[in-house]
Amino acid sequence: MKKTSWLELSQYFSNEKIRASFSMKQSINSGIYKVLDFAKISGFKHDLIAIPNQTHSINVRKTIIGGEIFNTDGVFSFNPKVVCSIKVADCLPIFFAHKTKLFFGIVHVGWRGLVNGIISKSIKLIKNEKVSLKNIDVFIGPSIQACCFEVGNDIIDRFDAKFINRSSESKYLVNLQGIAKRKIEQEGILKKYIKVSKDCTFCQFERYFSFRREGHKSGRMFGLIGVK
């Protein structure tokens, strides 16, 4: 498999021991159907893959073991033998890593989780582990952007008005990345340590799957973070 079939994200973290990767359409088209397969092909040698059973909840967990974690949308770990994973197809994959310590995690953030408080829950977990927020790097990965995340009057009131643009009489475009970044800053992580991908999963048909574009037949991208 060519390296271009997945994204190496380690450069977004100042901790040189952290490795992060994100699959693309080419990964799946090359026969990578399971997160365990993608972990191996993208350079992880670990057997302990933490796999949350995502439900668009605000539940986040710390783990020291691999395997499936029920009703969870974010996983964190101190264990260098664990790789934290999620799967997405428009939702925001948000990666966290300490600048010097072996502490890392990844969170699946859809619009429901975003407005219901999954970012606050994630930051609370970090603080409960006595980890300084001033030493955390964050990367918001490829996801549906403000150009394509369109919603109607039924849910528009759930979003911060500063991140909304009207697209028609009854439709609005929402900047989920902007909302997420603002929430992360408000929770105490320094603005200069938060990086955001400009890739839109809806627009970039050749690179990414999109649930909004393809519906239930859509594939998924995998996000991974762990220790090299």
Coordinates of C-alpha atoms in Angstrom, one line a residue:
M1 CA 0.0 0.0 0.0
K2 CA 1.2 3.5 -0.8
K3 CA 1.7 5.9 2.0
T4 CA -0.6 8.3 0.3
S5 CA -3.5 6.0 1.2
W6 CA -3.5 7.4 4.8
L7 CA -2.6 10.6 6.6
E8 CA 0.4 10.7 9.0
L9 CA -0.6 13.2 11.7
S10 CA 2.4 12.8 14.1
Q11 CA 3.7 16.2 13.0
Y12 CA 0.9 18.0 14.7
F13 CA 2.1 16.9 18.1
S14 CA 5.3 18.2 19.8
N15 CA 5.8 15.0 21.7
E16 CA 8.1 13.0 19.4
K17 CA 7.0 9.7 21.0
I18 CA 3.4 10.2 19.8
R19 CA 2.2 8.6 16.6
A20 CA -1.2 9.5 15.0
S21 CA -2.8 8.5 11.7
F22 CA -6.0 8.8 9.7
S23 CA -7.3 6.5 7.0
M24 CA -8.7 7.7 3.7
K25 CA -10.8 6.1 1.0
Q26 CA -7.7 4.5 -0.6
S27 CA -7.1 2.6 2.6
I28 CA -10.4 0.9 2.5
N29 CA -10.2 0.4 -1.3
S30 CA -7.0 -1.4 -0.7
G31 CA -8.7 -4.0 1.5
I32 CA -8.4 -2.4 5.0
Y33 CA -11.8 -3.0 6.4
K34 CA -10.9 -3.2 10.1
V35 CA -9.2 -0.8 12.5
L36 CA -6.8 -3.6 13.5
D37 CA -5.6 -3.9 9.9
F38 CA -5.2 -0.1 9.5
A39 CA -3.2 0.1 12.8
K40 CA -0.7 -2.4 11.4
I41 CA -0.5 -0.8 7.9
S42 CA 0.0 2.7 9.4
G43 CA 2.9 1.7 11.5
F44 CA 1.5 0.6 14.9
K45 CA 3.0 -2.6 16.3
H46 CA 0.7 -2.8 19.2
D47 CA -1.9 -5.5 19.9
L48 CA -4.0 -3.4 22.4
I49 CA -6.4 -1.4 20.2
A50 CA -9.1 0.4 22.2
I51 CA -12.2 0.4 20.1
P52 CA -15.2 2.5 21.3
N53 CA -18.7 1.4 20.4
Q54 CA -19.7 4.9 19.3
T55 CA -23.3 6.0 20.0
H56 CA -23.1 9.8 19.5
S57 CA -23.0 10.0 23.3
I58 CA -20.9 12.3 25.5
N59 CA -19.2 9.4 27.2
V60 CA -15.4 9.3 27.3
R61 CA -13.2 6.7 29.1
K62 CA -9.7 6.1 30.2
T63 CA -8.4 2.7 29.5
I64 CA -5.2 0.6 30.0
I65 CA -6.4 -2.3 27.9
G66 CA -7.5 -2.9 24.3
G67 CA -10.8 -4.3 23.0
E68 CA -14.3 -2.9 22.6
I69 CA -15.5 -0.2 24.9
F70 CA -19.3 0.0 24.9
N71 CA -21.4 3.2 24.7
T72 CA -18.3 5.4 24.4
D73 CA -17.2 8.1 22.0
G74 CA -13.8 9.0 23.3
V75 CA -10.8 7.1 24.7
F76 CA -7.7 8.2 26.5
S77 CA -4.7 6.3 27.9
F78 CA -1.4 6.5 29.7
N79 CA -0.4 3.0 28.6
P80 CA 2.2 3.1 25.8
K81 CA 1.0 -0.3 24.6
V82 CA -2.5 0.9 23.9
V83 CA -3.6 2.6 20.7
C84 CA -6.8 4.7 21.0
S85 CA -9.1 4.6 18.0
I86 CA -12.4 6.0 16.6
K87 CA -14.2 5.8 13.2
V88 CA -15.8 8.8 11.4
A89 CA -17.5 9.8 8.2
D90 CA -18.1 13.6 8.6
C91 CA -17.9 13.8 12.4
L92 CA -14.9 15.5 13.9
P93 CA -12.0 13.3 15.0
I94 CA -10.3 15.2 17.8
F95 CA -6.8 14.0 18.8
F96 CA -5.2 14.9 22.2
A97 CA -1.6 14.4 23.3
H98 CA 0.6 15.6 26.2
K99 CA 3.7 17.5 25.1
T100 CA 6.1 15.4 27.1
K101 CA 4.2 12.7 29.0
L102 CA 2.8 9.5 27.5
F103 CA -0.9 10.6 27.7
F104 CA -3.1 10.7 24.6
G105 CA -6.6 10.2 23.4
I106 CA -9.1 10.6 20.6
V107 CA -12.7 11.7 20.6
H108 CA -15.5 11.2 18.0
V109 CA -17.4 14.5 17.9
G110 CA -20.6 14.7 15.9
W111 CA -22.9 17.7 16.1
R112 CA -25.0 16.0 18.9
G113 CA -21.9 15.3 21.0
L114 CA -20.6 18.8 20.4
V115 CA -23.8 20.6 21.6
N116 CA -24.4 18.1 24.4
G117 CA -20.9 18.6 26.0
I118 CA -18.5 15.9 24.9
I119 CA -15.6 18.3 24.8
S120 CA -16.3 19.4 28.4
K121 CA -16.4 15.8 29.4
S122 CA -13.1 15.1 27.7
I123 CA -11.4 18.0 29.4
K124 CA -12.8 17.0 32.7
L125 CA -11.3 13.5 32.2
I126 CA -7.9 15.1 31.5
K127 CA -8.0 17.3 34.5
N128 CA -9.1 14.4 36.7
E129 CA -6.0 12.6 35.7
K130 CA -3.9 15.6 37.0
V131 CA -2.7 16.4 33.5
S132 CA -2.0 20.1 32.9
L133 CA -4.1 21.5 30.1
K134 CA -1.2 23.9 29.3
N135 CA 0.8 21.0 28.0
I136 CA -1.9 19.4 25.7
D137 CA -1.7 19.5 21.9
V138 CA -5.0 19.1 20.0
F139 CA -5.6 18.4 16.4
I140 CA -9.1 18.5 14.8
G141 CA -8.9 16.2 11.8
P142 CA -10.7 16.0 8.4
S143 CA -14.4 16.4 8.8
I144 CA -17.4 18.1 7.2
Q145 CA -16.7 21.8 7.0
A146 CA -18.8 25.0 7.2
C147 CA -19.3 24.9 3.4
C148 CA -21.3 21.7 3.6
F149 CA -22.8 21.2 7.0
E150 CA -26.3 22.5 6.4
V151 CA -29.1 22.2 8.9
G152 CA -32.7 23.5 9.2
N153 CA -34.8 25.5 11.6
D154 CA -35.4 22.5 13.8
I155 CA -32.0 22.4 15.3
I156 CA -30.3 25.7 14.4
D157 CA -30.9 27.1 17.9
R158 CA -28.6 24.5 19.4
F159 CA -25.5 26.1 17.8
D160 CA -23.6 29.3 18.7
A161 CA -24.8 32.0 16.4
K162 CA -21.3 33.2 15.8
F163 CA -20.6 30.1 13.7
I164 CA -23.8 30.2 11.6
N165 CA -24.4 31.5 8.1
R166 CA -27.8 31.5 6.4
S167 CA -27.8 29.6 3.1
S168 CA -31.4 29.9 2.2
E169 CA -34.8 30.9 3.6
S170 CA -34.9 27.9 6.0
K171 CA -31.4 26.5 5.8
Y172 CA -28.1 27.4 7.6
L173 CA -24.4 26.4 7.3
V174 CA -22.7 25.7 10.6
N175 CA -19.0 25.8 11.3
L176 CA -18.5 22.8 13.6
Q177 CA -14.8 23.1 13.7
G178 CA -15.1 26.7 14.9
I179 CA -17.5 25.7 17.6
A180 CA -15.2 22.9 18.7
K181 CA -12.1 25.0 18.7
R182 CA -13.8 27.7 20.8
K183 CA -15.1 25.2 23.3
I184 CA -11.6 23.6 23.7
E185 CA -10.1 27.1 24.3
Q186 CA -12.8 28.0 26.8
E187 CA -12.0 24.8 28.7
G188 CA -8.4 25.9 29.2
I189 CA -6.3 24.5 26.4
L190 CA -4.1 27.2 24.8
K191 CA -5.2 28.5 21.4
K192 CA -1.7 28.2 20.0
Y193 CA -1.7 24.4 20.6
I194 CA -5.0 23.7 18.8
K195 CA -4.7 22.9 15.1
V196 CA -7.5 22.3 12.6
S197 CA -7.6 20.4 9.3
K198 CA -9.1 22.3 6.4
D199 CA -10.1 19.1 4.6
C200 CA -13.8 18.8 4.1
T201 CA -15.0 15.1 4.0
F202 CA -18.1 16.1 2.0
C203 CA -16.3 18.1 -0.7
Q204 CA -13.3 15.8 -1.1
F205 CA -15.0 12.8 -2.7
E206 CA -11.8 11.2 -3.9
R207 CA -10.2 11.3 -0.5
Y208 CA -12.9 10.7 2.2
F209 CA -16.1 9.0 2.9
S210 CA -19.1 11.2 3.9
F211 CA -22.3 10.0 5.6
R212 CA -24.1 13.1 4.4
R213 CA -23.1 12.5 0.8
E214 CA -23.4 8.7 0.7
G215 CA -25.9 7.9 3.4
H216 CA -25.9 4.5 5.2
K217 CA -23.8 2.9 2.5
S218 CA -20.9 5.2 3.4
G219 CA -17.6 3.7 4.6
R220 CA -15.7 5.0 7.6
M221 CA -12.3 6.5 8.2
F222 CA -10.3 5.4 11.2
G223 CA -8.4 7.7 13.5
L224 CA -5.6 6.3 15.7
I225 CA -3.2 7.7 18.3
G226 CA -0.6 6.0 20.5
V227 CA 3.1 5.7 21.1
K228 CA 5.7 5.1 18.4

